[in-house]
Amino acid sequence: MRTSGTHASTERTEPYDALVIGGGIIGLVTAWRAAQRGLRTALADPAPGGGAAMVAAGMLGSVGEFQYGEHALLDLNLASAARYPEFVAEVEEAGGQEVGYRDCGTLMVALDADDRAHLRDLHERHRRFGLEVEWLTGRECRRLEPMLAPGVRGGMRIDGDHQVDPRRLTAALLRACERAGVVIHRALAERLTVTGDRATGAELADGTRVSAGQTVLAAGSLSARLAGVPPDVLPPVRPVKGQVLRLTVPAPYRPFLSRVIRAVVRGTDVYLVPRVDGELVIGATSEERGWDTTVTASGVYELLRDAHELIPGITELPLVETCAGLRPGSPDNGPFLGPTALPGLQMATGHFRNGVLLTPITGDVMAEALTGGELPPAARAFTPHRLDGAARTSFNAPQEQPA
Ligand code: GLY
């Protein structure tokens, strides 16, 4: 591994083929895949391996997260989910560690008559879209998952929505990058460098000027804040807060749950993700609160209240962590992938609720875009060009700075 971070001011690097701005899960997979394709690759991030994936539960919910009207996103999500087993094997080999992939499926349940009617409707529509879902009675749900509340009224079994441990996956990707020769600059990218009509790299907070043939903006919720990017090119990405709880299931009580459990309780999503090692993640709030990452009493209370209605036994378990992160939200909930209107600048950001799920396909798509200059067909609906200038410019009006 080559690492940088103690440079004298204005040190200039030799030009790289690719510079990735942002070392979260999406930046790491992009840098790793680029280096695997033979590109001399650098990545800039003050704390690589951090970001939203440190908070995410790791549900791979292509079907469970499907919203009507988001058909292109569904196709992208399903394609990425299908890539997961092979991707995991490759990352585990390259990163030298397991990433906690579990092909356990998901059960979405309803607690009252209204929830049941909603879920029934969802089930019918999912079936019409050819998605693999099966309706179960409350009794059948409890036979699958005995810890469910006796009052569960029915559910939808989704055998293709699995899970992975995002913290382990990110750590393995960081190691894979290092082993593939990605040069990691442990400093914030402060400004995109533009020479003539091309992006040519970035200036980092430690004074380093990194030159690159292609620069990829992959800074998650911070992607709209990079100085030097023309306003009509900046991605309209905003932070959407999610609070999450981590409990642990003591060994004698395992398996407490054998699959991911999801529900809508009084109109709010709640999910429980049980890992093989006993961790049980409960998530997540969805809050439009700018850059705030405070864990609040109300956030913790509501998650525990809703999860307890589903699985009463959770209140017996040790609560080991509360945390909050920022999803990179986009106006249509889809990511921005590939070349922008500024030559030399590409994007891999705006993954919103699907960053972990979309990690495999984002790596593939970005490697293709960086080596061939074009987006592969699977990702064309997610070109950064898809939003018109007015939508972009009004979104990118000055906002409050992150703390
Ligand atoms: N994908 C789950 C969430 O964003 O909460």
CSV table of C-alpha atoms and ligand atoms in Angstrom, one decimal:
chain,number,residue,atom,x,y,z
A,1,MET,CA,0.0,0.0,0.0
A,2,ARG,CA,1.1,3.5,-0.7
A,3,THR,CA,-0.2,6.1,1.6
A,4,SER,CA,0.0,9.9,1.7
A,5,GLY,CA,-1.1,12.4,4.2
A,6,THR,CA,1.9,14.3,5.5
A,7,HIS,CA,2.7,16.4,2.4
A,8,ALA,CA,4.3,19.8,2.5
A,9,SER,CA,2.0,22.4,1.0
A,10,THR,CA,1.4,22.4,-2.7
A,11,GLU,CA,3.1,19.1,-3.4
A,12,ARG,CA,2.0,18.0,-6.8
A,13,THR,CA,1.5,14.3,-7.7
A,14,GLU,CA,2.4,12.7,-11.0
A,15,PRO,CA,-0.8,12.4,-13.0
A,16,TYR,CA,-3.0,9.4,-12.2
A,17,ASP,CA,-5.4,7.9,-14.7
A,18,ALA,CA,-8.2,8.2,-12.1
A,19,LEU,CA,-8.7,10.1,-8.8
A,20,VAL,CA,-11.7,9.1,-6.7
A,21,ILE,CA,-13.0,11.7,-4.3
A,22,GLY,CA,-14.5,9.9,-1.3
A,23,GLY,CA,-13.5,6.7,0.4
A,24,GLY,CA,-16.9,5.4,1.5
A,25,ILE,CA,-18.1,2.1,0.2
A,26,ILE,CA,-18.9,3.5,-3.3
A,27,GLY,CA,-15.6,5.4,-3.6
A,28,LEU,CA,-13.7,2.3,-2.5
A,29,VAL,CA,-15.4,-0.1,-5.0
A,30,THR,CA,-14.9,2.4,-7.8
A,31,ALA,CA,-11.2,2.8,-7.0
A,32,TRP,CA,-10.7,-0.9,-6.6
A,33,ARG,CA,-12.3,-1.8,-9.9
A,34,ALA,CA,-10.4,1.0,-11.7
A,35,ALA,CA,-7.1,-0.3,-10.3
A,36,GLN,CA,-8.0,-3.8,-11.4
A,37,ARG,CA,-8.5,-2.6,-14.9
A,38,GLY,CA,-4.9,-1.3,-14.9
A,39,LEU,CA,-5.7,2.4,-14.2
A,40,ARG,CA,-3.2,4.2,-12.0
A,41,THR,CA,-5.7,5.2,-9.3
A,42,ALA,CA,-5.7,7.5,-6.3
A,43,LEU,CA,-8.4,8.1,-3.7
A,44,ALA,CA,-8.8,11.1,-1.4
A,45,ASP,CA,-10.6,10.9,1.9
A,46,PRO,CA,-9.5,12.1,5.4
A,47,ALA,CA,-10.9,8.8,6.9
A,48,PRO,CA,-11.2,6.2,4.2
A,49,GLY,CA,-13.5,3.3,5.0
A,50,GLY,CA,-16.0,5.6,6.8
A,51,GLY,CA,-19.2,7.2,5.6
A,52,ALA,CA,-22.9,6.1,5.5
A,53,ALA,CA,-22.0,2.3,5.3
A,54,MET,CA,-20.7,2.5,8.9
A,55,VAL,CA,-24.3,3.1,10.0
A,56,ALA,CA,-26.2,1.1,7.4
A,57,ALA,CA,-27.9,-2.2,8.3
A,58,GLY,CA,-26.8,-3.9,5.1
A,59,MET,CA,-30.2,-5.1,3.8
A,60,LEU,CA,-30.0,-6.0,0.2
A,61,GLY,CA,-33.6,-5.1,-0.4
A,62,SER,CA,-34.2,-4.9,-4.1
A,63,VAL,CA,-37.8,-6.1,-3.7
A,64,GLY,CA,-38.5,-4.8,-0.1
A,65,GLU,CA,-37.4,-1.3,-1.1
A,66,PHE,CA,-39.2,-1.2,-4.4
A,67,GLN,CA,-41.4,1.9,-4.8
A,68,TYR,CA,-43.8,2.3,-7.7
A,69,GLY,CA,-42.5,4.5,-10.5
A,70,GLU,CA,-38.9,3.4,-9.7
A,71,HIS,CA,-38.8,0.6,-12.3
A,72,ALA,CA,-35.3,1.5,-13.7
A,73,LEU,CA,-34.0,1.6,-10.2
A,74,LEU,CA,-35.6,-1.8,-9.5
A,75,ASP,CA,-33.8,-3.3,-12.5
A,76,LEU,CA,-30.5,-1.8,-11.4
A,77,ASN,CA,-31.1,-3.1,-7.8
A,78,LEU,CA,-32.0,-6.6,-9.0
A,79,ALA,CA,-28.9,-6.7,-11.3
A,80,SER,CA,-26.7,-5.7,-8.4
A,81,ALA,CA,-28.3,-8.2,-6.0
A,82,ALA,CA,-27.7,-10.9,-8.5
A,83,ARG,CA,-24.0,-10.0,-8.6
A,84,TYR,CA,-23.6,-10.2,-4.8
A,85,PRO,CA,-22.5,-13.9,-4.3
A,86,GLU,CA,-19.7,-13.6,-6.9
A,87,PHE,CA,-18.8,-10.1,-5.7
A,88,VAL,CA,-18.5,-11.2,-2.1
A,89,ALA,CA,-16.3,-14.1,-3.0
A,90,GLU,CA,-14.0,-11.8,-5.0
A,91,VAL,CA,-13.8,-9.1,-2.2
A,92,GLU,CA,-13.2,-11.7,0.5
A,93,GLU,CA,-10.3,-13.1,-1.6
A,94,ALA,CA,-8.9,-9.6,-2.4
A,95,GLY,CA,-9.5,-8.1,1.0
A,96,GLY,CA,-8.5,-11.1,3.1
A,97,GLN,CA,-11.6,-11.1,5.3
A,98,GLU,CA,-15.2,-12.2,5.5
A,99,VAL,CA,-17.9,-9.7,4.9
A,100,GLY,CA,-20.9,-11.3,6.6
A,101,TYR,CA,-23.0,-12.0,3.5
A,102,ARG,CA,-26.1,-14.0,4.5
A,103,ASP,CA,-28.5,-15.3,2.0
A,104,CYS,CA,-31.3,-15.5,4.5
A,105,GLY,CA,-34.2,-13.7,2.7
A,106,THR,CA,-36.7,-11.3,4.2
A,107,LEU,CA,-40.1,-11.4,5.7
A,108,MET,CA,-42.3,-8.3,5.5
A,109,VAL,CA,-45.1,-8.4,8.1
A,110,ALA,CA,-48.3,-6.6,8.9
A,111,LEU,CA,-49.5,-5.9,12.5
A,112,ASP,CA,-53.0,-4.7,12.0
A,113,ALA,CA,-55.8,-4.7,9.5
A,114,ASP,CA,-54.7,-1.5,7.8
A,115,ASP,CA,-51.0,-2.7,7.5
A,116,ARG,CA,-52.3,-6.0,6.2
A,117,ALA,CA,-54.4,-4.4,3.5
A,118,HIS,CA,-51.4,-2.3,2.5
A,119,LEU,CA,-49.1,-5.3,2.4
A,120,ARG,CA,-51.7,-7.4,0.4
A,121,ASP,CA,-51.9,-4.6,-2.2
A,122,LEU,CA,-48.1,-4.5,-2.3
A,123,HIS,CA,-47.9,-8.2,-2.7
A,124,GLU,CA,-50.3,-8.2,-5.7
A,125,ARG,CA,-48.5,-5.5,-7.4
A,126,HIS,CA,-45.1,-7.1,-6.8
A,127,ARG,CA,-46.5,-10.3,-8.3
A,128,ARG,CA,-47.7,-8.4,-11.4
A,129,PHE,CA,-44.1,-7.2,-11.8
A,130,GLY,CA,-42.9,-10.8,-11.8
A,131,LEU,CA,-41.1,-10.4,-8.4
A,132,GLU,CA,-40.7,-13.5,-6.4
A,133,VAL,CA,-42.9,-13.0,-3.3
A,134,GLU,CA,-45.2,-15.3,-1.4
A,135,TRP,CA,-48.1,-14.3,0.8
A,136,LEU,CA,-48.2,-16.0,4.3
A,137,THR,CA,-50.9,-16.0,7.0
A,138,GLY,CA,-49.9,-14.7,10.4
A,139,ARG,CA,-49.6,-18.3,11.7
A,140,GLU,CA,-47.3,-19.1,8.8
A,141,CYS,CA,-45.2,-16.1,9.5
A,142,ARG,CA,-44.8,-17.1,13.2
A,143,ARG,CA,-43.9,-20.7,12.2
A,144,LEU,CA,-41.0,-19.2,10.2
A,145,GLU,CA,-40.1,-16.7,12.9
A,146,PRO,CA,-41.3,-17.8,16.4
A,147,MET,CA,-40.2,-14.5,18.0
A,148,LEU,CA,-42.8,-12.5,16.0
A,149,ALA,CA,-45.6,-10.9,18.0
A,150,PRO,CA,-48.7,-13.1,18.3
A,151,GLY,CA,-50.8,-10.4,16.7
A,152,VAL,CA,-49.0,-10.5,13.3
A,153,ARG,CA,-51.8,-10.6,10.7
A,154,GLY,CA,-49.9,-11.8,7.7
A,155,GLY,CA,-46.8,-11.3,5.7
A,156,MET,CA,-44.9,-11.4,2.4
A,157,ARG,CA,-41.9,-13.7,2.1
A,158,ILE,CA,-39.2,-12.3,-0.1
A,159,ASP,CA,-36.6,-15.1,-0.5
A,160,GLY,CA,-34.2,-13.0,-2.7
A,161,ASP,CA,-33.6,-10.0,-0.4
A,162,HIS,CA,-30.5,-10.9,1.6
A,163,GLN,CA,-28.0,-9.0,3.8
A,164,VAL,CA,-24.3,-8.2,4.2
A,165,ASP,CA,-22.3,-6.5,7.0
A,166,PRO,CA,-21.5,-3.1,5.5
A,167,ARG,CA,-18.7,-2.4,8.1
A,168,ARG,CA,-16.9,-5.6,7.2
A,169,LEU,CA,-17.5,-5.1,3.5
A,170,THR,CA,-16.1,-1.6,3.6
A,171,ALA,CA,-13.0,-2.8,5.6
A,172,ALA,CA,-12.4,-5.6,3.0
A,173,LEU,CA,-12.8,-3.1,0.1
A,174,LEU,CA,-10.2,-0.7,1.7
A,175,ARG,CA,-7.8,-3.6,2.0
A,176,ALA,CA,-8.5,-4.7,-1.5
A,177,CYS,CA,-7.8,-1.2,-2.8
A,178,GLU,CA,-4.5,-1.1,-0.9
A,179,ARG,CA,-3.5,-4.5,-2.3
A,180,ALA,CA,-4.4,-3.4,-5.8
A,181,GLY,CA,-2.1,-0.4,-5.5
A,182,VAL,CA,-4.6,2.4,-5.1
A,183,VAL,CA,-2.7,5.4,-3.6
A,184,ILE,CA,-4.7,6.6,-0.6
A,185,HIS,CA,-4.5,10.4,0.2
A,186,ARG,CA,-5.8,10.7,3.7
A,187,ALA,CA,-7.0,14.3,3.2
A,188,LEU,CA,-10.2,16.1,2.3
A,189,ALA,CA,-10.5,17.1,-1.4
A,190,GLU,CA,-11.4,20.8,-1.1
A,191,ARG,CA,-11.6,21.9,-4.7
A,192,LEU,CA,-11.9,20.3,-8.1
A,193,THR,CA,-9.1,21.5,-10.4
A,194,VAL,CA,-10.4,22.7,-13.8
A,195,THR,CA,-8.0,23.5,-16.6
A,196,GLY,CA,-9.6,25.0,-19.7
A,197,ASP,CA,-12.8,23.0,-20.1
A,198,ARG,CA,-11.6,19.8,-18.3
A,199,ALA,CA,-11.5,18.6,-14.8
A,200,THR,CA,-7.9,17.7,-14.1
A,201,GLY,CA,-7.8,16.5,-10.4
A,202,ALA,CA,-8.3,18.1,-7.0
A,203,GLU,CA,-6.6,20.2,-4.4
A,204,LEU,CA,-6.5,18.5,-1.0
A,205,ALA,CA,-6.7,20.1,2.5
A,206,ASP,CA,-3.1,19.1,3.2
A,207,GLY,CA,-1.9,21.2,0.2
A,208,THR,CA,-1.4,18.3,-2.2
A,209,ARG,CA,-2.5,18.9,-5.8
A,210,VAL,CA,-3.6,15.6,-7.3
A,211,SER,CA,-3.6,15.5,-11.1
A,212,ALA,CA,-5.7,12.9,-12.9
A,213,GLY,CA,-7.1,12.2,-16.3
A,214,GLN,CA,-10.5,11.3,-14.8
A,215,THR,CA,-11.8,12.5,-11.5
A,216,VAL,CA,-14.8,10.7,-9.9
A,217,LEU,CA,-17.0,12.5,-7.4
A,218,ALA,CA,-18.0,9.8,-4.9
A,219,ALA,CA,-18.4,11.7,-1.7
A,220,GLY,CA,-21.8,10.6,-0.6
A,221,SER,CA,-24.0,13.2,1.0
A,222,LEU,CA,-21.1,15.7,0.7
A,223,SER,CA,-20.9,15.4,-3.1
A,224,ALA,CA,-22.7,18.7,-3.7
A,225,ARG,CA,-20.2,20.6,-1.7
A,226,LEU,CA,-17.0,20.3,-3.6
A,227,ALA,CA,-15.7,23.7,-4.6
A,228,GLY,CA,-14.8,24.3,-8.2
A,229,VAL,CA,-17.5,22.1,-9.7
A,230,PRO,CA,-19.7,24.3,-12.1
A,231,PRO,CA,-23.1,24.8,-10.6
A,232,ASP,CA,-24.8,23.1,-13.5
A,233,VAL,CA,-22.7,20.0,-13.0
A,234,LEU,CA,-22.9,19.7,-9.2
A,235,PRO,CA,-25.0,16.6,-8.3
A,236,PRO,CA,-28.3,17.5,-6.5
A,237,VAL,CA,-27.5,15.3,-3.5
A,238,ARG,CA,-28.8,16.0,0.0
A,239,PRO,CA,-28.2,14.4,3.4
A,240,VAL,CA,-31.1,12.2,4.7
A,241,LYS,CA,-30.5,11.2,8.3
A,242,GLY,CA,-31.0,7.7,9.5
A,243,GLN,CA,-30.7,6.6,13.1
A,244,VAL,CA,-29.9,3.0,13.8
A,245,LEU,CA,-29.6,0.8,16.9
A,246,ARG,CA,-27.4,-2.2,17.4
A,247,LEU,CA,-28.3,-4.9,19.9
A,248,THR,CA,-26.6,-8.2,20.6
A,249,VAL,CA,-28.3,-11.6,20.9
A,250,PRO,CA,-26.5,-13.7,23.6
A,251,ALA,CA,-25.4,-17.1,22.4
A,252,PRO,CA,-28.0,-19.1,24.2
A,253,TYR,CA,-30.8,-17.2,22.5
A,254,ARG,CA,-29.5,-17.7,18.9
A,255,PRO,CA,-30.9,-17.9,16.4
A,256,PHE,CA,-33.3,-15.2,17.6
A,257,LEU,CA,-34.4,-14.4,14.1
A,258,SER,CA,-33.4,-16.3,11.0
A,259,ARG,CA,-34.1,-13.7,8.3
A,260,VAL,CA,-34.5,-9.9,7.9
A,261,ILE,CA,-37.8,-8.7,9.3
A,262,ARG,CA,-39.5,-5.6,7.9
A,263,ALA,CA,-42.8,-3.8,8.6
A,264,VAL,CA,-44.6,-0.6,8.2
A,265,VAL,CA,-45.8,0.4,11.7
A,266,ARG,CA,-48.2,3.3,11.7
A,267,GLY,CA,-46.9,4.4,8.4
A,268,THR,CA,-43.2,4.2,9.3
A,269,ASP,CA,-40.7,1.6,8.1
A,270,VAL,CA,-38.9,-0.5,10.6
A,271,TYR,CA,-36.5,-3.4,10.0
A,272,LEU,CA,-34.5,-5.9,12.0
A,273,VAL,CA,-31.4,-7.4,10.5
A,274,PRO,CA,-30.0,-10.4,12.4
A,275,ARG,CA,-26.3,-11.3,11.7
A,276,VAL,CA,-24.7,-14.7,12.2
A,277,ASP,CA,-22.4,-13.3,14.9
A,278,GLY,CA,-25.4,-12.3,17.1
A,279,GLU,CA,-25.6,-8.6,16.1
A,280,LEU,CA,-29.1,-7.4,15.6
A,281,VAL,CA,-29.5,-4.1,13.8
A,282,ILE,CA,-32.7,-2.1,14.1
A,283,GLY,CA,-33.3,0.7,11.6
A,284,ALA,CA,-33.9,3.2,10.5
A,285,THR,CA,-35.4,6.7,10.8
A,286,SER,CA,-35.5,8.8,7.7
A,287,GLU,CA,-35.2,12.5,8.5
A,288,GLU,CA,-34.7,15.6,6.4
A,289,ARG,CA,-32.5,17.5,9.0
A,290,GLY,CA,-29.6,18.7,7.0
A,291,TRP,CA,-26.2,17.8,8.4
A,292,ASP,CA,-27.4,16.8,11.8
A,293,THR,CA,-26.2,13.4,13.0
A,294,THR,CA,-27.4,13.6,16.6
A,295,VAL,CA,-28.9,10.5,18.0
A,296,THR,CA,-32.1,11.6,19.6
A,297,ALA,CA,-34.3,10.2,22.4
A,298,SER,CA,-37.3,10.2,20.1
A,299,GLY,CA,-35.4,8.4,17.3
A,300,VAL,CA,-34.3,5.6,19.7
A,301,TYR,CA,-37.8,5.5,21.4
A,302,GLU,CA,-39.6,5.2,18.1
A,303,LEU,CA,-37.3,2.5,16.7
A,304,LEU,CA,-37.6,0.5,19.9
A,305,ARG,CA,-41.3,1.0,20.2
A,306,ASP,CA,-42.0,-0.2,16.6
A,307,ALA,CA,-39.5,-3.0,16.8
A,308,HIS,CA,-41.0,-4.2,20.1
A,309,GLU,CA,-44.4,-4.3,18.6
A,310,LEU,CA,-43.1,-6.7,16.0
A,311,ILE,CA,-40.7,-8.7,18.2
A,312,PRO,CA,-41.5,-8.2,21.9
A,313,GLY,CA,-38.4,-10.1,23.0
A,314,ILE,CA,-36.0,-7.5,21.8
A,315,THR,CA,-36.3,-5.5,25.0
A,316,GLU,CA,-34.5,-8.3,26.9
A,317,LEU,CA,-31.4,-7.9,24.6
A,318,PRO,CA,-28.4,-5.7,25.4
A,319,LEU,CA,-28.4,-2.4,23.5
A,320,VAL,CA,-24.7,-1.9,22.4
A,321,GLU,CA,-24.7,1.0,20.1
A,322,THR,CA,-26.8,3.9,18.8
A,323,CYS,CA,-25.7,5.9,15.8
A,324,ALA,CA,-26.9,8.1,13.0
A,325,GLY,CA,-25.6,8.6,9.4
A,326,LEU,CA,-26.5,10.5,6.3
A,327,ARG,CA,-27.8,8.8,3.2
A,328,PRO,CA,-27.0,10.7,-0.1
A,329,GLY,CA,-30.5,11.4,-1.3
A,330,SER,CA,-31.3,12.4,-4.9
A,331,PRO,CA,-34.4,13.9,-6.3
A,332,ASP,CA,-35.6,10.7,-7.9
A,333,ASN,CA,-34.0,8.3,-5.4
A,334,GLY,CA,-31.6,7.0,-8.1
A,335,PRO,CA,-27.8,7.3,-8.2
A,336,PHE,CA,-25.8,9.5,-10.5
A,337,LEU,CA,-23.3,7.3,-12.4
A,338,GLY,CA,-20.7,8.1,-15.1
A,339,PRO,CA,-19.6,11.0,-17.2
A,340,THR,CA,-20.9,14.5,-16.4
A,341,ALA,CA,-21.1,17.6,-18.7
A,342,LEU,CA,-17.6,18.6,-17.6
A,343,PRO,CA,-15.1,16.5,-19.5
A,344,GLY,CA,-12.8,14.6,-17.1
A,345,LEU,CA,-15.4,14.5,-14.3
A,346,GLN,CA,-17.5,11.5,-13.5
A,347,MET,CA,-19.8,10.7,-10.7
A,348,ALA,CA,-20.8,7.8,-8.5
A,349,THR,CA,-23.1,9.3,-5.9
A,350,GLY,CA,-26.7,9.8,-4.8
A,351,HIS,CA,-27.3,6.1,-3.9
A,352,PHE,CA,-29.8,7.1,-1.2
A,353,ARG,CA,-31.2,4.0,0.5
A,354,ASN,CA,-29.4,1.5,-1.8
A,355,GLY,CA,-25.7,2.3,-1.5
A,356,VAL,CA,-24.7,-1.1,0.0
A,357,LEU,CA,-27.0,-3.0,-2.4
A,358,LEU,CA,-25.7,-1.1,-5.4
A,359,THR,CA,-22.0,-1.5,-4.5
A,360,PRO,CA,-21.2,-4.4,-6.9
A,361,ILE,CA,-22.9,-2.9,-10.0
A,362,THR,CA,-21.5,0.6,-9.3
A,363,GLY,CA,-18.0,-0.9,-9.3
A,364,ASP,CA,-18.6,-2.6,-12.6
A,365,VAL,CA,-20.3,0.4,-14.2
A,366,MET,CA,-17.7,2.9,-13.1
A,367,ALA,CA,-14.8,0.7,-14.3
A,368,GLU,CA,-16.5,0.5,-17.7
A,369,ALA,CA,-17.1,4.2,-17.8
A,370,LEU,CA,-13.6,5.1,-16.7
A,371,THR,CA,-12.0,2.7,-19.3
A,372,GLY,CA,-14.4,3.1,-22.2
A,373,GLY,CA,-15.8,6.5,-21.5
A,374,GLU,CA,-19.4,5.4,-21.7
A,375,LEU,CA,-22.0,4.0,-19.4
A,376,PRO,CA,-23.0,0.4,-19.9
A,377,PRO,CA,-26.7,0.0,-20.9
A,378,ALA,CA,-27.8,-1.2,-17.4
A,379,ALA,CA,-26.8,2.2,-16.0
A,380,ARG,CA,-27.9,4.6,-18.7
A,381,ALA,CA,-31.0,5.7,-16.9
A,382,PHE,CA,-28.8,7.0,-14.1
A,383,THR,CA,-26.6,9.3,-16.1
A,384,PRO,CA,-26.0,12.6,-14.3
A,385,HIS,CA,-27.4,14.4,-17.4
A,386,ARG,CA,-31.0,13.2,-16.6
A,387,LEU,CA,-32.0,16.2,-14.6
A,388,ASP,CA,-32.5,19.5,-16.3
A,389,GLY,CA,-30.5,22.6,-15.5
A,390,ALA,CA,-33.3,24.4,-13.7
A,391,ALA,CA,-33.9,21.5,-11.2
A,392,ARG,CA,-30.1,21.3,-10.6
A,393,THR,CA,-29.5,25.0,-10.2
A,394,SER,CA,-32.4,25.5,-7.8
A,395,PHE,CA,-31.3,22.5,-5.7
A,396,ASN,CA,-27.8,23.8,-5.6
A,397,ALA,CA,-28.7,27.2,-4.2
A,398,PRO,CA,-26.5,28.0,-1.2
A,399,GLN,CA,-27.3,25.7,1.8
A,400,GLU,CA,-26.1,25.6,5.4
A,401,GLN,CA,-22.6,24.3,5.7
A,402,PRO,CA,-22.0,20.9,7.4
A,403,ALA,CA,-20.7,21.2,10.9
B,1,GLY,N1,-31.9,0.8,2.9
B,1,GLY,C1,-32.4,1.0,4.2
B,1,GLY,C2,-32.3,2.4,4.6
B,1,GLY,O1,-31.8,3.2,3.9
B,1,GLY,O2,-32.8,2.6,5.7
